[in-house]
Amino acid sequence: MGSLTIVRIYGYEPSDAVRILVDRLWPRGISKEKAHLNFWWKEIAPSADLRKWFGHDPDKYPVFRERYLAELDASDYAAECLSELRGLLKSQNVVLLYSAKDQEHNNAVVLKEWLDAKGV
């Protein structure tokens, strides 16, 4: 069984892990060649309205977290990604990549929490 980690895309060197970008917007300053992505799951990211409302304000994080978890629970796409991720993890390590500077208050942290709660 593979491991699942989250890592900021900047400065992360390619590895043998499956690399999945989980941001809705492409990270600034990273070319597609440098990203070495296997997948870009932009639809699993928070909705544009939620992302804009949050604005990476740590004070808004608790509400952002609850709203994003609700979006994930209601999303058919998230359920498909969950199924695909389970299949990938049977034989490979997976890295979820994000671009936010704040490593504690971002969508990838919430997504990882949601995935953990689903038994991934």
mmCIF file with all atom_site columns, C-alpha atoms in Angstrom:
data_model
loop_
_atom_site.group_PDB
_atom_site.id
_atom_site.type_symbol
_atom_site.label_atom_id
_atom_site.label_alt_id
_atom_site.label_comp_id
_atom_site.label_asym_id
_atom_site.label_entity_id
_atom_site.label_seq_id
_atom_site.pdbx_PDB_ins_code
_atom_site.Cartn_x
_atom_site.Cartn_y
_atom_site.Cartn_z
_atom_site.occupancy
_atom_site.B_iso_or_equiv
_atom_site.pdbx_formal_charge
_atom_site.auth_seq_id
_atom_site.auth_comp_id
_atom_site.auth_asym_id
_atom_site.auth_atom_id
_atom_site.pdbx_PDB_model_num
ATOM 1   C CA . MET A 1 1   ? 0.000   0.000  0.000   1.00 0.00 ? 1   MET A CA 1
ATOM 2   C CA . GLY A 1 2   ? 1.325   3.411  -0.962  1.00 0.00 ? 2   GLY A CA 1
ATOM 3   C CA . SER A 1 3   ? 1.465   6.535  1.139   1.00 0.00 ? 3   SER A CA 1
ATOM 4   C CA . LEU A 1 4   ? -0.434  9.783  0.645   1.00 0.00 ? 4   LEU A CA 1
ATOM 5   C CA . THR A 1 5   ? 1.271   13.098 1.379   1.00 0.00 ? 5   THR A CA 1
ATOM 6   C CA . ILE A 1 6   ? 0.663   16.764 0.658   1.00 0.00 ? 6   ILE A CA 1
ATOM 7   C CA . VAL A 1 7   ? 3.512   19.014 -0.453  1.00 0.00 ? 7   VAL A CA 1
ATOM 8   C CA . ARG A 1 8   ? 3.876   22.570 -1.688  1.00 0.00 ? 8   ARG A CA 1
ATOM 9   C CA . ILE A 1 9   ? 4.675   22.440 -5.400  1.00 0.00 ? 9   ILE A CA 1
ATOM 10  C CA . TYR A 1 10  ? 7.456   25.026 -5.228  1.00 0.00 ? 10  TYR A CA 1
ATOM 11  C CA . GLY A 1 11  ? 10.822  23.390 -4.742  1.00 0.00 ? 11  GLY A CA 1
ATOM 12  C CA . TYR A 1 12  ? 9.430   19.871 -4.748  1.00 0.00 ? 12  TYR A CA 1
ATOM 13  C CA . GLU A 1 13  ? 11.526  17.617 -6.918  1.00 0.00 ? 13  GLU A CA 1
ATOM 14  C CA . PRO A 1 14  ? 9.918   14.906 -9.036  1.00 0.00 ? 14  PRO A CA 1
ATOM 15  C CA . SER A 1 15  ? 9.857   11.483 -7.483  1.00 0.00 ? 15  SER A CA 1
ATOM 16  C CA . ASP A 1 16  ? 8.449   8.068  -8.269  1.00 0.00 ? 16  ASP A CA 1
ATOM 17  C CA . ALA A 1 17  ? 5.164   9.106  -6.622  1.00 0.00 ? 17  ALA A CA 1
ATOM 18  C CA . VAL A 1 18  ? 2.059   9.968  -8.610  1.00 0.00 ? 18  VAL A CA 1
ATOM 19  C CA . ARG A 1 19  ? 1.865   13.774 -8.606  1.00 0.00 ? 19  ARG A CA 1
ATOM 20  C CA . ILE A 1 20  ? -1.590  15.384 -8.448  1.00 0.00 ? 20  ILE A CA 1
ATOM 21  C CA . LEU A 1 21  ? -2.174  19.143 -8.408  1.00 0.00 ? 21  LEU A CA 1
ATOM 22  C CA . VAL A 1 22  ? -5.254  19.914 -6.283  1.00 0.00 ? 22  VAL A CA 1
ATOM 23  C CA . ASP A 1 23  ? -5.530  23.680 -6.894  1.00 0.00 ? 23  ASP A CA 1
ATOM 24  C CA . ARG A 1 24  ? -8.130  25.230 -9.184  1.00 0.00 ? 24  ARG A CA 1
ATOM 25  C CA . LEU A 1 25  ? -5.631  27.772 -10.541 1.00 0.00 ? 25  LEU A CA 1
ATOM 26  C CA . TRP A 1 26  ? -2.275  26.941 -12.088 1.00 0.00 ? 26  TRP A CA 1
ATOM 27  C CA . PRO A 1 27  ? 0.633   27.840 -9.741  1.00 0.00 ? 27  PRO A CA 1
ATOM 28  C CA . ARG A 1 28  ? 2.503   31.006 -10.697 1.00 0.00 ? 28  ARG A CA 1
ATOM 29  C CA . GLY A 1 29  ? 6.011   30.570 -12.016 1.00 0.00 ? 29  GLY A CA 1
ATOM 30  C CA . ILE A 1 30  ? 5.808   26.813 -12.584 1.00 0.00 ? 30  ILE A CA 1
ATOM 31  C CA . SER A 1 31  ? 5.896   25.477 -16.113 1.00 0.00 ? 31  SER A CA 1
ATOM 32  C CA . LYS A 1 32  ? 3.987   22.347 -17.006 1.00 0.00 ? 32  LYS A CA 1
ATOM 33  C CA . GLU A 1 33  ? 7.306   20.683 -17.746 1.00 0.00 ? 33  GLU A CA 1
ATOM 34  C CA . LYS A 1 34  ? 8.704   21.536 -14.296 1.00 0.00 ? 34  LYS A CA 1
ATOM 35  C CA . ALA A 1 35  ? 5.534   20.410 -12.541 1.00 0.00 ? 35  ALA A CA 1
ATOM 36  C CA . HIS A 1 36  ? 5.843   16.829 -13.846 1.00 0.00 ? 36  HIS A CA 1
ATOM 37  C CA . LEU A 1 37  ? 2.173   16.226 -13.039 1.00 0.00 ? 37  LEU A CA 1
ATOM 38  C CA . ASN A 1 38  ? 0.342   13.003 -13.577 1.00 0.00 ? 38  ASN A CA 1
ATOM 39  C CA . PHE A 1 39  ? -3.049  14.625 -12.904 1.00 0.00 ? 39  PHE A CA 1
ATOM 40  C CA . TRP A 1 40  ? -4.564  18.053 -12.304 1.00 0.00 ? 40  TRP A CA 1
ATOM 41  C CA . TRP A 1 41  ? -7.747  17.649 -10.278 1.00 0.00 ? 41  TRP A CA 1
ATOM 42  C CA . LYS A 1 42  ? -8.830  21.290 -10.421 1.00 0.00 ? 42  LYS A CA 1
ATOM 43  C CA . GLU A 1 43  ? -12.500 20.419 -9.880  1.00 0.00 ? 43  GLU A CA 1
ATOM 44  C CA . ILE A 1 44  ? -11.702 18.930 -6.455  1.00 0.00 ? 44  ILE A CA 1
ATOM 45  C CA . ALA A 1 45  ? -10.454 22.333 -5.287  1.00 0.00 ? 45  ALA A CA 1
ATOM 46  C CA . PRO A 1 46  ? -12.772 24.703 -3.404  1.00 0.00 ? 46  PRO A CA 1
ATOM 47  C CA . SER A 1 47  ? -15.313 26.554 -5.526  1.00 0.00 ? 47  SER A CA 1
ATOM 48  C CA . ALA A 1 48  ? -14.172 29.889 -6.922  1.00 0.00 ? 48  ALA A CA 1
ATOM 49  C CA . ASP A 1 49  ? -16.554 31.737 -4.585  1.00 0.00 ? 49  ASP A CA 1
ATOM 50  C CA . LEU A 1 50  ? -15.262 29.924 -1.509  1.00 0.00 ? 50  LEU A CA 1
ATOM 51  C CA . ARG A 1 51  ? -11.626 30.381 -2.533  1.00 0.00 ? 51  ARG A CA 1
ATOM 52  C CA . LYS A 1 52  ? -12.120 34.109 -3.093  1.00 0.00 ? 52  LYS A CA 1
ATOM 53  C CA . TRP A 1 53  ? -14.017 34.526 0.178   1.00 0.00 ? 53  TRP A CA 1
ATOM 54  C CA . PHE A 1 54  ? -11.283 32.728 2.127   1.00 0.00 ? 54  PHE A CA 1
ATOM 55  C CA . GLY A 1 55  ? -8.426  34.698 0.559   1.00 0.00 ? 55  GLY A CA 1
ATOM 56  C CA . HIS A 1 56  ? -5.957  32.612 2.625   1.00 0.00 ? 56  HIS A CA 1
ATOM 57  C CA . ASP A 1 57  ? -6.955  34.512 5.778   1.00 0.00 ? 57  ASP A CA 1
ATOM 58  C CA . PRO A 1 58  ? -6.074  32.226 8.731   1.00 0.00 ? 58  PRO A CA 1
ATOM 59  C CA . ASP A 1 59  ? -8.879  33.793 10.791  1.00 0.00 ? 59  ASP A CA 1
ATOM 60  C CA . LYS A 1 60  ? -11.406 32.524 8.221   1.00 0.00 ? 60  LYS A CA 1
ATOM 61  C CA . TYR A 1 61  ? -9.882  29.043 8.084   1.00 0.00 ? 61  TYR A CA 1
ATOM 62  C CA . PRO A 1 62  ? -12.307 27.278 10.483  1.00 0.00 ? 62  PRO A CA 1
ATOM 63  C CA . VAL A 1 63  ? -15.325 28.402 8.418   1.00 0.00 ? 63  VAL A CA 1
ATOM 64  C CA . PHE A 1 64  ? -13.466 27.746 5.152   1.00 0.00 ? 64  PHE A CA 1
ATOM 65  C CA . ARG A 1 65  ? -12.659 24.233 6.367   1.00 0.00 ? 65  ARG A CA 1
ATOM 66  C CA . GLU A 1 66  ? -16.304 23.451 7.185   1.00 0.00 ? 66  GLU A CA 1
ATOM 67  C CA . ARG A 1 67  ? -17.594 24.869 3.908   1.00 0.00 ? 67  ARG A CA 1
ATOM 68  C CA . TYR A 1 68  ? -14.964 23.062 1.836   1.00 0.00 ? 68  TYR A CA 1
ATOM 69  C CA . LEU A 1 69  ? -15.659 19.755 3.606   1.00 0.00 ? 69  LEU A CA 1
ATOM 70  C CA . ALA A 1 70  ? -19.344 20.238 2.756   1.00 0.00 ? 70  ALA A CA 1
ATOM 71  C CA . GLU A 1 71  ? -18.443 20.896 -0.896  1.00 0.00 ? 71  GLU A CA 1
ATOM 72  C CA . LEU A 1 72  ? -16.366 17.715 -0.976  1.00 0.00 ? 72  LEU A CA 1
ATOM 73  C CA . ASP A 1 73  ? -19.162 15.650 0.575   1.00 0.00 ? 73  ASP A CA 1
ATOM 74  C CA . ALA A 1 74  ? -21.626 16.942 -2.025  1.00 0.00 ? 74  ALA A CA 1
ATOM 75  C CA . SER A 1 75  ? -19.326 16.506 -5.029  1.00 0.00 ? 75  SER A CA 1
ATOM 76  C CA . ASP A 1 76  ? -19.661 13.585 -7.440  1.00 0.00 ? 76  ASP A CA 1
ATOM 77  C CA . TYR A 1 77  ? -16.247 14.538 -8.843  1.00 0.00 ? 77  TYR A CA 1
ATOM 78  C CA . ALA A 1 78  ? -14.663 14.257 -5.386  1.00 0.00 ? 78  ALA A CA 1
ATOM 79  C CA . ALA A 1 79  ? -16.202 10.803 -5.021  1.00 0.00 ? 79  ALA A CA 1
ATOM 80  C CA . GLU A 1 80  ? -14.682 9.786  -8.382  1.00 0.00 ? 80  GLU A CA 1
ATOM 81  C CA . CYS A 1 81  ? -11.283 11.136 -7.324  1.00 0.00 ? 81  CYS A CA 1
ATOM 82  C CA . LEU A 1 82  ? -11.551 9.240  -4.043  1.00 0.00 ? 82  LEU A CA 1
ATOM 83  C CA . SER A 1 83  ? -12.143 6.009  -5.942  1.00 0.00 ? 83  SER A CA 1
ATOM 84  C CA . GLU A 1 84  ? -9.264  6.690  -8.338  1.00 0.00 ? 84  GLU A CA 1
ATOM 85  C CA . LEU A 1 85  ? -6.971  7.574  -5.446  1.00 0.00 ? 85  LEU A CA 1
ATOM 86  C CA . ARG A 1 86  ? -7.769  4.316  -3.658  1.00 0.00 ? 86  ARG A CA 1
ATOM 87  C CA . GLY A 1 87  ? -6.773  2.450  -6.814  1.00 0.00 ? 87  GLY A CA 1
ATOM 88  C CA . LEU A 1 88  ? -3.524  4.386  -7.181  1.00 0.00 ? 88  LEU A CA 1
ATOM 89  C CA . LEU A 1 89  ? -2.559  3.837  -3.552  1.00 0.00 ? 89  LEU A CA 1
ATOM 90  C CA . LYS A 1 90  ? -2.800  0.066  -3.932  1.00 0.00 ? 90  LYS A CA 1
ATOM 91  C CA . SER A 1 91  ? 0.566   0.084  -5.688  1.00 0.00 ? 91  SER A CA 1
ATOM 92  C CA . GLN A 1 92  ? 2.056   3.596  -5.590  1.00 0.00 ? 92  GLN A CA 1
ATOM 93  C CA . ASN A 1 93  ? 2.820   6.577  -3.409  1.00 0.00 ? 93  ASN A CA 1
ATOM 94  C CA . VAL A 1 94  ? 0.757   9.684  -4.155  1.00 0.00 ? 94  VAL A CA 1
ATOM 95  C CA . VAL A 1 95  ? 1.653   13.334 -3.565  1.00 0.00 ? 95  VAL A CA 1
ATOM 96  C CA . LEU A 1 96  ? -1.061  15.991 -3.551  1.00 0.00 ? 96  LEU A CA 1
ATOM 97  C CA . LEU A 1 97  ? 0.492   19.282 -4.633  1.00 0.00 ? 97  LEU A CA 1
ATOM 98  C CA . TYR A 1 98  ? -0.702  22.791 -3.787  1.00 0.00 ? 98  TYR A CA 1
ATOM 99  C CA . SER A 1 99  ? 0.733   26.289 -4.200  1.00 0.00 ? 99  SER A CA 1
ATOM 100 C CA . ALA A 1 100 ? -0.387  28.244 -1.113  1.00 0.00 ? 100 ALA A CA 1
ATOM 101 C CA . LYS A 1 101 ? 2.366   29.788 1.012   1.00 0.00 ? 101 LYS A CA 1
ATOM 102 C CA . ASP A 1 102 ? 0.600   28.918 4.263   1.00 0.00 ? 102 ASP A CA 1
ATOM 103 C CA . GLN A 1 103 ? 1.312   25.246 4.855   1.00 0.00 ? 103 GLN A CA 1
ATOM 104 C CA . GLU A 1 104 ? -1.251  24.889 7.655   1.00 0.00 ? 104 GLU A CA 1
ATOM 105 C CA . HIS A 1 105 ? -4.263  26.784 6.306   1.00 0.00 ? 105 HIS A CA 1
ATOM 106 C CA . ASN A 1 106 ? -4.967  25.684 2.746   1.00 0.00 ? 106 ASN A CA 1
ATOM 107 C CA . ASN A 1 107 ? -7.258  23.502 0.663   1.00 0.00 ? 107 ASN A CA 1
ATOM 108 C CA . ALA A 1 108 ? -4.801  20.583 0.463   1.00 0.00 ? 108 ALA A CA 1
ATOM 109 C CA . VAL A 1 109 ? -4.774  20.258 4.251   1.00 0.00 ? 109 VAL A CA 1
ATOM 110 C CA . VAL A 1 110 ? -8.579  20.092 4.308   1.00 0.00 ? 110 VAL A CA 1
ATOM 111 C CA . LEU A 1 111 ? -8.635  17.676 1.369   1.00 0.00 ? 111 LEU A CA 1
ATOM 112 C CA . LYS A 1 112 ? -6.150  15.376 3.122   1.00 0.00 ? 112 LYS A CA 1
ATOM 113 C CA . GLU A 1 113 ? -8.315  15.500 6.261   1.00 0.00 ? 113 GLU A CA 1
ATOM 114 C CA . TRP A 1 114 ? -11.378 14.556 4.179   1.00 0.00 ? 114 TRP A CA 1
ATOM 115 C CA . LEU A 1 115 ? -9.496  11.705 2.505   1.00 0.00 ? 115 LEU A CA 1
ATOM 116 C CA . ASP A 1 116 ? -8.240  10.419 5.861   1.00 0.00 ? 116 ASP A CA 1
ATOM 117 C CA . ALA A 1 117 ? -11.805 10.441 7.190   1.00 0.00 ? 117 ALA A CA 1
ATOM 118 C CA . LYS A 1 118 ? -12.835 8.368  4.136   1.00 0.00 ? 118 LYS A CA 1
ATOM 119 C CA . GLY A 1 119 ? -10.233 5.760  5.024   1.00 0.00 ? 119 GLY A CA 1
ATOM 120 C CA . VAL A 1 120 ? -7.638  6.574  2.397   1.00 0.00 ? 120 VAL A CA 1
#
